[in-house]
XYZ file of C-alpha atoms in Angstrom:
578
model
C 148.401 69.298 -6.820
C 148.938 68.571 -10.881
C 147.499 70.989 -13.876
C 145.527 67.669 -14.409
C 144.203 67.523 -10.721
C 142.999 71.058 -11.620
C 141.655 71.015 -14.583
C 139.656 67.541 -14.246
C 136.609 69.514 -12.378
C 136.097 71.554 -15.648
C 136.589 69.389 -18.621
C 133.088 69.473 -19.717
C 134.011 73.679 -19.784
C 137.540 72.977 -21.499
C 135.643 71.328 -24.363
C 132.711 73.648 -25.110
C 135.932 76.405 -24.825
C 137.957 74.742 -27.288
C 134.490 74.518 -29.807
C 133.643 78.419 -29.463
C 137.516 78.969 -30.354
C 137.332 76.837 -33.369
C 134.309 78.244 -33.950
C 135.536 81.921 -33.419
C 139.048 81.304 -35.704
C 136.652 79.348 -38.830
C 134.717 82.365 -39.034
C 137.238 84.793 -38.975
C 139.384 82.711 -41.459
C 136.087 82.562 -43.690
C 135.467 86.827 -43.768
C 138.292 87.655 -46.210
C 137.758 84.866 -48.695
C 134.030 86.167 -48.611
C 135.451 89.990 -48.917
C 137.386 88.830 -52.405
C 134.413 87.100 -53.397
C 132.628 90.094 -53.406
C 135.366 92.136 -55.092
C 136.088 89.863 -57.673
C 132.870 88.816 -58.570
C 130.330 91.110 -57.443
C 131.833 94.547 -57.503
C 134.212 94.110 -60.718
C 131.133 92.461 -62.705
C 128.762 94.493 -61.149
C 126.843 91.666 -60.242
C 124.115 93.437 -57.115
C 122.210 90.172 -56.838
C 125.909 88.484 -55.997
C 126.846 91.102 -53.741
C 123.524 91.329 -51.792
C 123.745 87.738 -51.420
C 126.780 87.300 -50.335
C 126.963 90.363 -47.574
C 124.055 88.446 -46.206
C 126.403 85.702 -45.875
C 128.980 87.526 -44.393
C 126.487 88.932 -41.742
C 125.549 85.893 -40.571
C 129.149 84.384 -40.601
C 130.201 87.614 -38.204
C 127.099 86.963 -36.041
C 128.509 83.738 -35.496
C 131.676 84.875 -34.752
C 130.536 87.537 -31.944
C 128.697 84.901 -30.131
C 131.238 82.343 -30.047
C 133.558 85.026 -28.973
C 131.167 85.746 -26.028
C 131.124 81.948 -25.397
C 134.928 81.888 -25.281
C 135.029 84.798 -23.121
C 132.580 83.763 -20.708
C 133.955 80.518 -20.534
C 137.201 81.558 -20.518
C 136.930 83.556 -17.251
C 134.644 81.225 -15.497
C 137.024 78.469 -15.712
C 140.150 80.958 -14.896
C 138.600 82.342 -11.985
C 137.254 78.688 -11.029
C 141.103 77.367 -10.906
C 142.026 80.327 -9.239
C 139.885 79.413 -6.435
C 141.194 76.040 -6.078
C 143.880 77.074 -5.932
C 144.087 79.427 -3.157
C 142.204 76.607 -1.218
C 144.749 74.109 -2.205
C 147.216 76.455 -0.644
C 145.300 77.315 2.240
C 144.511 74.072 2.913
C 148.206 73.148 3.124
C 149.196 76.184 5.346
C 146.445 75.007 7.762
C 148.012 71.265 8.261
C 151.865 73.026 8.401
C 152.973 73.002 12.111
C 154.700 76.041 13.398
C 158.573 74.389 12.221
C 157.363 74.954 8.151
C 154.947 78.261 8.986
C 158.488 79.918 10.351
C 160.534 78.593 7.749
C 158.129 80.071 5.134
C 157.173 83.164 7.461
C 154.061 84.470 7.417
C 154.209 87.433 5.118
C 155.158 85.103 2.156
C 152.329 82.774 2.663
C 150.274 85.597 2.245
C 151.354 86.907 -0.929
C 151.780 83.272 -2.255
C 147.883 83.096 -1.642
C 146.763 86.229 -2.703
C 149.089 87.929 -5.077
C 150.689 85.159 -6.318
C 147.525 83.582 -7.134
C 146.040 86.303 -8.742
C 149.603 86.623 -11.208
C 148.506 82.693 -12.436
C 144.734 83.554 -12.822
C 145.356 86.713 -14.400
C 147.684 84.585 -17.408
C 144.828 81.469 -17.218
C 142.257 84.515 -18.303
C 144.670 85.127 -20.958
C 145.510 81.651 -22.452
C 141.706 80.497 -22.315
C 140.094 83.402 -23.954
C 142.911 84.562 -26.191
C 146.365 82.147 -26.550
C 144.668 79.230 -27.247
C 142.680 81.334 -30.399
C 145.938 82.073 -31.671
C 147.567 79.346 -32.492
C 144.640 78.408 -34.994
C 144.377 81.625 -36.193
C 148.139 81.499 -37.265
C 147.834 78.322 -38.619
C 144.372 78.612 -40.284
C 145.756 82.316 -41.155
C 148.428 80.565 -43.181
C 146.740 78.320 -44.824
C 144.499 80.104 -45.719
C 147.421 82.838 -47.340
C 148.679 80.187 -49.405
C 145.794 79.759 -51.205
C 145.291 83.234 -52.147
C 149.081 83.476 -53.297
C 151.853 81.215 -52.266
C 154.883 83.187 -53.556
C 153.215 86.219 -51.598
C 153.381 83.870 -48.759
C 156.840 83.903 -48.504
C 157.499 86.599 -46.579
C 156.078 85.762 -43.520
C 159.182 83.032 -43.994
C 161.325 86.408 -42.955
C 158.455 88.251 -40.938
C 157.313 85.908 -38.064
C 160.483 84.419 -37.239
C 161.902 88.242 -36.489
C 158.570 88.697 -34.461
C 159.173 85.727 -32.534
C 162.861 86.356 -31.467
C 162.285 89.730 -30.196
C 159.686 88.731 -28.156
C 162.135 85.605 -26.977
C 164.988 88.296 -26.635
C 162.693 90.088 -23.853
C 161.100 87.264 -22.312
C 164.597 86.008 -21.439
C 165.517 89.360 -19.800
C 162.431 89.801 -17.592
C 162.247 86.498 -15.943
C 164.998 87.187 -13.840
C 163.529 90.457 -13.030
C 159.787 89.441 -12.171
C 162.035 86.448 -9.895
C 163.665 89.563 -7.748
C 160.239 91.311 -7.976
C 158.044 89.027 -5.829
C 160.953 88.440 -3.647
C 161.394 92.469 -2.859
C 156.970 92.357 -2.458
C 157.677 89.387 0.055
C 160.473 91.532 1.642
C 157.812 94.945 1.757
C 155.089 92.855 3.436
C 157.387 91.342 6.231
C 158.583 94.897 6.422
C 155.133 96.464 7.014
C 153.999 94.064 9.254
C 156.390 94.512 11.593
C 155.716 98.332 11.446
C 152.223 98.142 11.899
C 152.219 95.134 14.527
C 155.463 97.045 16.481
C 154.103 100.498 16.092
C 154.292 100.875 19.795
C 157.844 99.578 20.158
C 158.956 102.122 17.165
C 157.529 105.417 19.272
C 158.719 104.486 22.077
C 162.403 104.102 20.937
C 161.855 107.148 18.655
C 162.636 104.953 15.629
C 159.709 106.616 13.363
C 162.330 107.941 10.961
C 164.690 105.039 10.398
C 161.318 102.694 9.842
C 160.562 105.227 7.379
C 164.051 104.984 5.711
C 163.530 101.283 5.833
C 160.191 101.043 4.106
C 161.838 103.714 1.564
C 164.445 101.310 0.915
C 162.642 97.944 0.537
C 159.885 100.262 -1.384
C 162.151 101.940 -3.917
C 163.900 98.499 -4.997
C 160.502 97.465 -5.740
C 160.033 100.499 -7.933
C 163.132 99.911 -9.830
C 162.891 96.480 -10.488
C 159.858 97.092 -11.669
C 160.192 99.976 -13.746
C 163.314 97.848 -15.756
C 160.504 94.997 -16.291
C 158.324 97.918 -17.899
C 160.801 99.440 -20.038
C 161.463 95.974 -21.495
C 157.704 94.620 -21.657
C 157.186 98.544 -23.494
C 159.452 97.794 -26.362
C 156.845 94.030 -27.106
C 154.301 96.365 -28.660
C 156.032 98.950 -31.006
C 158.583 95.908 -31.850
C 155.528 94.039 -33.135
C 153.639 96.915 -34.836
C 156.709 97.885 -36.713
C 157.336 94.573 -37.891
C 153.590 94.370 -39.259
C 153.652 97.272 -40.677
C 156.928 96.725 -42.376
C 155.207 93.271 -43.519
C 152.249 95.158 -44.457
C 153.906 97.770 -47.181
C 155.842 94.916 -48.508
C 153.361 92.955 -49.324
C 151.697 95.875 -51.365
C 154.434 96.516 -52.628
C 155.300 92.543 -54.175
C 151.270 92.629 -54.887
C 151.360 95.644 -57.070
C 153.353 94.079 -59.221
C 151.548 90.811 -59.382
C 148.305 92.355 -60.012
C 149.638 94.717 -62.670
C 151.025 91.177 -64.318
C 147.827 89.590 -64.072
C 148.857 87.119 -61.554
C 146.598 88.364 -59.173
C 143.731 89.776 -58.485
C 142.527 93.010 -56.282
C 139.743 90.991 -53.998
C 143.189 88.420 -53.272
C 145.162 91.081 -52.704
C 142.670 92.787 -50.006
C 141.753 88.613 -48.670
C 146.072 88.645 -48.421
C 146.565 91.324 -46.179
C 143.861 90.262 -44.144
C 145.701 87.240 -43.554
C 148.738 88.760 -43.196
C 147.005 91.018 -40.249
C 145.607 88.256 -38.528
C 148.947 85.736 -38.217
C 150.533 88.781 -37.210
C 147.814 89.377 -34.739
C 147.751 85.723 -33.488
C 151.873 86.471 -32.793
C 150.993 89.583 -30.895
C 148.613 87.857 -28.916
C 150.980 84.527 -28.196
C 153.381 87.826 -27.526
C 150.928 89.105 -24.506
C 151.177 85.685 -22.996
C 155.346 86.424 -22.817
C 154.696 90.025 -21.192
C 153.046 88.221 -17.943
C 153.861 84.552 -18.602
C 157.353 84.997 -16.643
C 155.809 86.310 -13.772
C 152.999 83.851 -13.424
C 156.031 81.190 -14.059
C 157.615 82.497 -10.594
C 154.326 83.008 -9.197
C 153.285 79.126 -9.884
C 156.744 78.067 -8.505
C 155.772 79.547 -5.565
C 152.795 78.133 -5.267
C 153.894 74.970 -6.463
C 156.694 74.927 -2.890
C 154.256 75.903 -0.660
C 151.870 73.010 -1.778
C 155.067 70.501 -2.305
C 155.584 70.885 1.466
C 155.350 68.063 3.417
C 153.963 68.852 6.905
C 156.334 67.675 9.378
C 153.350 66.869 11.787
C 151.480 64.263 9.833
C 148.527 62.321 10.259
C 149.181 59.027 11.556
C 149.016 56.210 8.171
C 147.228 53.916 10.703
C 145.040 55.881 13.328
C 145.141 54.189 16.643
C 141.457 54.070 18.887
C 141.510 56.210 21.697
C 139.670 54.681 25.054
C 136.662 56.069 25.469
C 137.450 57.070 29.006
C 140.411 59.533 27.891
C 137.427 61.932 26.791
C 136.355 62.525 30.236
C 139.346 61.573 32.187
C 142.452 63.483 30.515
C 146.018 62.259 30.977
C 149.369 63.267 29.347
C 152.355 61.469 30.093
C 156.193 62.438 28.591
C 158.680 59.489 27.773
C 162.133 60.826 27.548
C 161.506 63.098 25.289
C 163.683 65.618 23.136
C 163.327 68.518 20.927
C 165.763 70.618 18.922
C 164.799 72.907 16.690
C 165.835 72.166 12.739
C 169.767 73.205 12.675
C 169.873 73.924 16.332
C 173.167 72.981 17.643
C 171.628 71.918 21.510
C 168.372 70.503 22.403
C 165.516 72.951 23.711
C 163.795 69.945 25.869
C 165.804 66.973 27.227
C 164.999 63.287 28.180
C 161.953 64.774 29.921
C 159.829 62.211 31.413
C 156.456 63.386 33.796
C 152.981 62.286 33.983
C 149.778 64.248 34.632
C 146.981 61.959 36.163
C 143.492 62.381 35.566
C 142.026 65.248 38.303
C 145.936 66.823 38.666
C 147.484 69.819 38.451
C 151.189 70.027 37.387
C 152.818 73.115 36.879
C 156.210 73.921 35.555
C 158.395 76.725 36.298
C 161.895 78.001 34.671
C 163.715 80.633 33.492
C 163.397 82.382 30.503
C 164.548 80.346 27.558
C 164.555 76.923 29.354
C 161.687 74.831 27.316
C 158.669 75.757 29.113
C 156.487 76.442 25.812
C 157.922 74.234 23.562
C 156.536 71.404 26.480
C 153.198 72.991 25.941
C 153.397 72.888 22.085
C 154.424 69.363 22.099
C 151.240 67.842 23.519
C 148.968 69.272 20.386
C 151.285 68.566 17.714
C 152.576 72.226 16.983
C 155.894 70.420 16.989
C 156.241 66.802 16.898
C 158.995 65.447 19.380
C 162.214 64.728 18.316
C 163.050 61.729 20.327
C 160.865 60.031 22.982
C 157.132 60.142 23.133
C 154.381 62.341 24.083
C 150.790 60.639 25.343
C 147.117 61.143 25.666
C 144.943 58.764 27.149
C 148.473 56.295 26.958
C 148.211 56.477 23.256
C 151.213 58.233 21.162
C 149.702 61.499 20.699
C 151.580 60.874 16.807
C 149.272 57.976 16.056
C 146.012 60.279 16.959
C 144.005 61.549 14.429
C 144.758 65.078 14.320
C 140.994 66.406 15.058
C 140.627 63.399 17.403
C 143.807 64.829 19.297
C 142.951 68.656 19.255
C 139.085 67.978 20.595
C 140.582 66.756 23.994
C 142.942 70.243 24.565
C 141.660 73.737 25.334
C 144.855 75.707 24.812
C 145.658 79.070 25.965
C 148.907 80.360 24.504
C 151.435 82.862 25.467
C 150.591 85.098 22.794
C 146.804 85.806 23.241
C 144.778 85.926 20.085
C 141.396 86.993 19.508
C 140.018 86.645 16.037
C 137.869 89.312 14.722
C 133.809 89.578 15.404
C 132.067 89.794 18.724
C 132.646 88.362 22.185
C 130.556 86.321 21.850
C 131.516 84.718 18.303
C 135.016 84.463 20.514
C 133.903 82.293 23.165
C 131.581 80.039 21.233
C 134.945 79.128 19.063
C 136.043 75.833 20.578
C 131.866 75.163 21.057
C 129.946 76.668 18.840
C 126.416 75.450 20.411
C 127.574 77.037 24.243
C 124.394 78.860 25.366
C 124.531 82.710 26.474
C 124.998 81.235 29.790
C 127.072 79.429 29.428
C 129.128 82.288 28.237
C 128.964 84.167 30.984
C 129.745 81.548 33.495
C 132.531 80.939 31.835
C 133.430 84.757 32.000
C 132.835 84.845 35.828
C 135.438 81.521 36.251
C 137.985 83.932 33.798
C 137.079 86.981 35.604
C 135.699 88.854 32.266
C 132.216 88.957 33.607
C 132.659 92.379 35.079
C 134.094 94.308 32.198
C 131.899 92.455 29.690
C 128.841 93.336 31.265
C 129.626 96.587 31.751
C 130.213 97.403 27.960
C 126.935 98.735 26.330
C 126.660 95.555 23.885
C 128.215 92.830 26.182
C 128.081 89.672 24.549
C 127.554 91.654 21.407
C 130.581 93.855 22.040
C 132.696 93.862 18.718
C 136.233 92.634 18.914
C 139.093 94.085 16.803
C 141.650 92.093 14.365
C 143.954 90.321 17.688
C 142.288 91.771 20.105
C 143.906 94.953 20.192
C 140.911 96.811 21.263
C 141.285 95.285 24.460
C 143.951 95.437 27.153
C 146.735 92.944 27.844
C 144.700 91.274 31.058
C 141.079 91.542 28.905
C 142.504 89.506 26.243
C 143.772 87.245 28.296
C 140.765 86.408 30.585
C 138.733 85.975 26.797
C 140.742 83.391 26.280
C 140.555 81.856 29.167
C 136.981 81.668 28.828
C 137.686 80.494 25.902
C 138.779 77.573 27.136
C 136.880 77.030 29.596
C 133.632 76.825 28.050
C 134.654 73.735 26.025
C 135.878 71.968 28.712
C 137.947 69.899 27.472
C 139.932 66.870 29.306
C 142.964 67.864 28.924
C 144.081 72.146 29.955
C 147.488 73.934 28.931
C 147.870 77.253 30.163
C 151.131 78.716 29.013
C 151.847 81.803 30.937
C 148.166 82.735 30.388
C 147.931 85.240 33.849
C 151.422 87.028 33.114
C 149.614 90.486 32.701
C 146.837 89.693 35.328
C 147.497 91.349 38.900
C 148.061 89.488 42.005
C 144.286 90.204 43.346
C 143.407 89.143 39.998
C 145.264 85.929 39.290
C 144.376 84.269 42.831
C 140.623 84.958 42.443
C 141.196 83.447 38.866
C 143.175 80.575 40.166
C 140.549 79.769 42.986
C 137.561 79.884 40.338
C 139.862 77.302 37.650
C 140.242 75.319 40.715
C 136.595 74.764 41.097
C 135.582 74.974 37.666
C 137.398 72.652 36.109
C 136.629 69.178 35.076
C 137.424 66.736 38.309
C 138.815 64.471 35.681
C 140.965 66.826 33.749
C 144.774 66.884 33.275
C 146.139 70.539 34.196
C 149.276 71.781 32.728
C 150.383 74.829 33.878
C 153.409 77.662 33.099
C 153.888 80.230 34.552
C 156.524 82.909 36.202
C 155.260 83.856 39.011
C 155.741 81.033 42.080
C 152.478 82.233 43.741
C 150.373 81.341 40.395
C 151.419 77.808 40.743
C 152.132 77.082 44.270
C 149.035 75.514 45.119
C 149.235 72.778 41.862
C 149.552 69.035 43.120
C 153.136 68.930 41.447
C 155.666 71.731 40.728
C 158.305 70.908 37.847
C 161.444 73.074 37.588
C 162.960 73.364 34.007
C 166.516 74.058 33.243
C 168.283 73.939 30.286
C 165.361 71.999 28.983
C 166.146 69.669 31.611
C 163.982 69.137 34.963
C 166.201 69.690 37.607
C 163.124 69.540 40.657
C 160.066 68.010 40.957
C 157.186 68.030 44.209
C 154.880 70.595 46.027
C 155.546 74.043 46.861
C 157.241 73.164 50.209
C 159.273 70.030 48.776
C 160.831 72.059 46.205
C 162.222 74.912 49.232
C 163.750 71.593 51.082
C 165.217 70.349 47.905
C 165.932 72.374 44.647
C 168.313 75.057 44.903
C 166.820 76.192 41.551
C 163.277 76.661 42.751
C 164.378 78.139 45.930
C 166.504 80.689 43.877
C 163.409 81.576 41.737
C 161.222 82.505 45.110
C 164.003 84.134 46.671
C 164.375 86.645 43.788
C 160.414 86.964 43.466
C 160.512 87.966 47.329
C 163.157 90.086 46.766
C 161.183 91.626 43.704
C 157.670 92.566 45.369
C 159.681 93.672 48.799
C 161.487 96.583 46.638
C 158.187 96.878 44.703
């Protein structure tokens, strides 16, 4: 997204704010011209008529000036905070089409402070150039001008004042960009750092690690601090550097003027009209100097940005969307053609020349150990990778040449890692389907057996759910989901190790109620661990390697995979010690 891209929404703003600051910098030029008016030829002749008349002038001129000054302001902000919005949108936007190859390279904690923090750096500088920068420039130039005409020898010295002003303030601005570059890198590196405390709080008591966390987060948290106390002690010295310098500017100018004025080449109302000229250049500098004590950051901050929304997605939308058959709506089927995928700068493939098909009405579950390409199968059929070789199908169309929302309307997904977003129950289940009746809800929770534990909570449906879940236990969150799912009901199902922290008892009453409950026309995918989860699908596929080393029922695998035989053998052996 371009500045222009941005801006074009408010152009009608950006004019009416460029005609208030006009407005604001004519009637502050005109003030001090008025003032030695009315020294030189009110109060030196005595003239009260002339004076009265022009104060009255000067009133209205200032009036003037305060409202177009609340125009500019108001403006100003409206249109800052505006962009600002976009902006994050933009970026959220762009996060939301990234699959999960770009949101790791990224990581999450940056993405956050690129749309928060990083944000706010840009909107807090747009605030700045809108309501005060772009005043400045024509009140330097105006300020000039207008200094010239009172006395252009006088005017000289702002030949020796202004360009000092200007390189200290480039002196500093050099050494702090650097600096606010390392800052927003060390607040990326605190956020990762605290959200792995708070997420692996658990972990970290358990292993007793409480104090070397702490020592971490004192480490990350302290280079923060420094960095950013050197950027203060540099942006500190902008201020005095500049006041100095005006002042200096100030006392010479009396000092030149004194002797003018006692020479008759100038008079006291010029004089007073000068230094108020002289003030406001140096004013409009200071101001232009404000932009240099954030402007680096916000120049780090918008490269930031700028990456995140220069990212091309590498799971697109298709250029030319192909028609899906109307049938694959109700009747769901997923076929894989030889298909690869390696990781970017993996050395070895995670899935390899894998080729299956689910029918419409079947079950197919695959088994492996851990490590051998289960997921990634899973995450291949919605597009949270795209393949790297071969092809992945819905309906017999390339799942690559399906409209995204076309694609995802077909799946109900239920991850590994179980996520509940925050709100009720209720709001939960209703996410894929947000028109599913209260009954339908709790059908759905007696498939998933959830009913039991739902109902029994004083606000059932109504029953408020933490950030993730976490006020629930492993097994709750993962029967939510499951009705989830199930009250879309969607043609095609993935269930990717969705029963891992279910008990036996538990998982064959669930499996019995899917069984029934789901869509006689539906393609199943299933992964699991446990052989007794999957046992009774119409097709068992064993995973090795990322390769498939078996495929068949329960009892066809015993006769002929070593693999699959090896995995019950060590489950038996596992729940006789138990």
């Amino acid at each position: 997204m371009s500045w222009r891209a941005l801006l074009a929404p408010y152009a009608l703003a950006l004019l009416l704010l460029v005609a208030c600051q006009a407005g604001q910098a004519i009637s502050a030029l005109s003030l001090p011209t008025l003032s030695a008016d009315v020294i030189d030829r009110g109060v030196l002749r005595h003239d009260a008529p002339y004076i009265l008349h022009m104060i009255a002038i000067m009133l209205a001129v200032a009036v003037a000036q305060i409202l177009f000054a609340t125009g500019t302001a108001w403006l100003g902000a409206r249109i800052a905070m505006g962009i600002g919005r976009d902006l994050r949108s933009a970026v959220f936007a762009r996060v939301q089409i990234f699959s999960l190859t770009e949101v790791r390279g990224f990581g999450a904690p940056t993405l956050i402070t690129r749309t928060t923090n990083d944000v706010q750096q840009l909107q807090t500088v747009l605030v700045m150039v809108l309501t005060l920068v772009m005043t400045a420039p024509m009140m330097a130039i105006g300020g000039v001008v207008m200094a010239v005409r009172q006395d252009a020898h006088l005017s000289l010295l702002l030949c020796v004042s202004v360009p000092l002003l200007a390189l200290v303030i480039g002196i500093i601005t050099t050494r702090t960009l650097p600096l606010f570059s390392r800052m927003q890198g060390q607040i990326d590196r605190l956020n990762l750092i605290l959200r792995e405390q708070i997420t692996g709080l658990r972990v970290i008591r358990a292993f007793v690690r409480d104090r070397s966390e702490r020592a971490r987060f004192g480490q990350s948290n302290d280079a923060l601090t420094d960095t950013t106390l050197r950027v203060g002690r540099l942006m500190a010295l902008q201020i005095p550097a500049a006041n100095l310098i005006m002042q200096l500017t100030s006392v010479a100018m009396v000092w030149f003027a004194a002797h003018r004025i006692a020479l008759g080449e100038m008079q006291v109302g010029s004089l007073v009209a000068f230094l108020t000229y002289i003030v406001q250049i140096l004013i409009a500098v200071m101001i232009a100097s404000m932009l240099f004590t954030v402007a680096p950051r916000a120049l780090v901050s918008g490269q930031r940005i700028a990456e995140v929304l220069a990212t091309v997605s590498s799971v697109a939308e298709p250029e030319r969307p192909a028609d899906l058959p109307a049938t694959a709506r109700e009747r769901g089927e997923v076929e894989f053609r030889n298909v690869s995928f390696h990781y970017p700068g993996a050395a070895h493939p995670v899935v390899r020349n894998v080729s299956f098909r689910i029918a419409p009405g079947e079950t197919v579950a695959v088994i492996g150990g851990t490590g051998s390409g289960k997921s990634t199968l899973v995450n291949l059929i919605p597009r949270l990778f795209d393949a790297s070789s071969g092809s992945v199908l819905v309906g017999g169309v390339d799942v690559r040449s399906l409209p995204l929302d076309t694609l995802w309307s077909l799946i109900g997904l239920v991850p590994q890692e179980t996520f509940l977003f925050s709100g009720t129950i209720a709001d939960n289940l209703r996410y894929g389907q947000p028109d599913a009746s209260d009954d339908q809800l709790w059908h759905a929770l007696d498939v998933a057996q959830a009913k039991d534990f739902v109902a029994a909570m004083p606000l059932r449906l109504a029953a408020p759910v933490a950030q993730g879940g976490d006020n629930f236990s492993g097994g709750q969150r993962q029967r939510l989901a499951i009705a989830r799912a199930i009250v879309r009901r969607p043609a095609i199902c993935l269930f990717d190790d969705s029963s891992s922290a279910l008990d036996y008892a538990t998982d064959a009453r669930l499996r019995a109620a899917l069984a029934r409950e789901v869509s006689p026309g539906a393609a199943v995918l299933i992964v699991g661990q446990r052989v007794n989860s999957l046992r009774h699908a119409n097709r068992i596929l064993v995973l090795d390697k990322g390769e498939i080393v078996g495929a068949g029922t329960h009892d066809e695998l015993l006769a002929s995979s070593a693999a699959y035989r090896e995995i019950v053998e060590s489950q038996r052996a596992s729940e006789a010690a138990a």
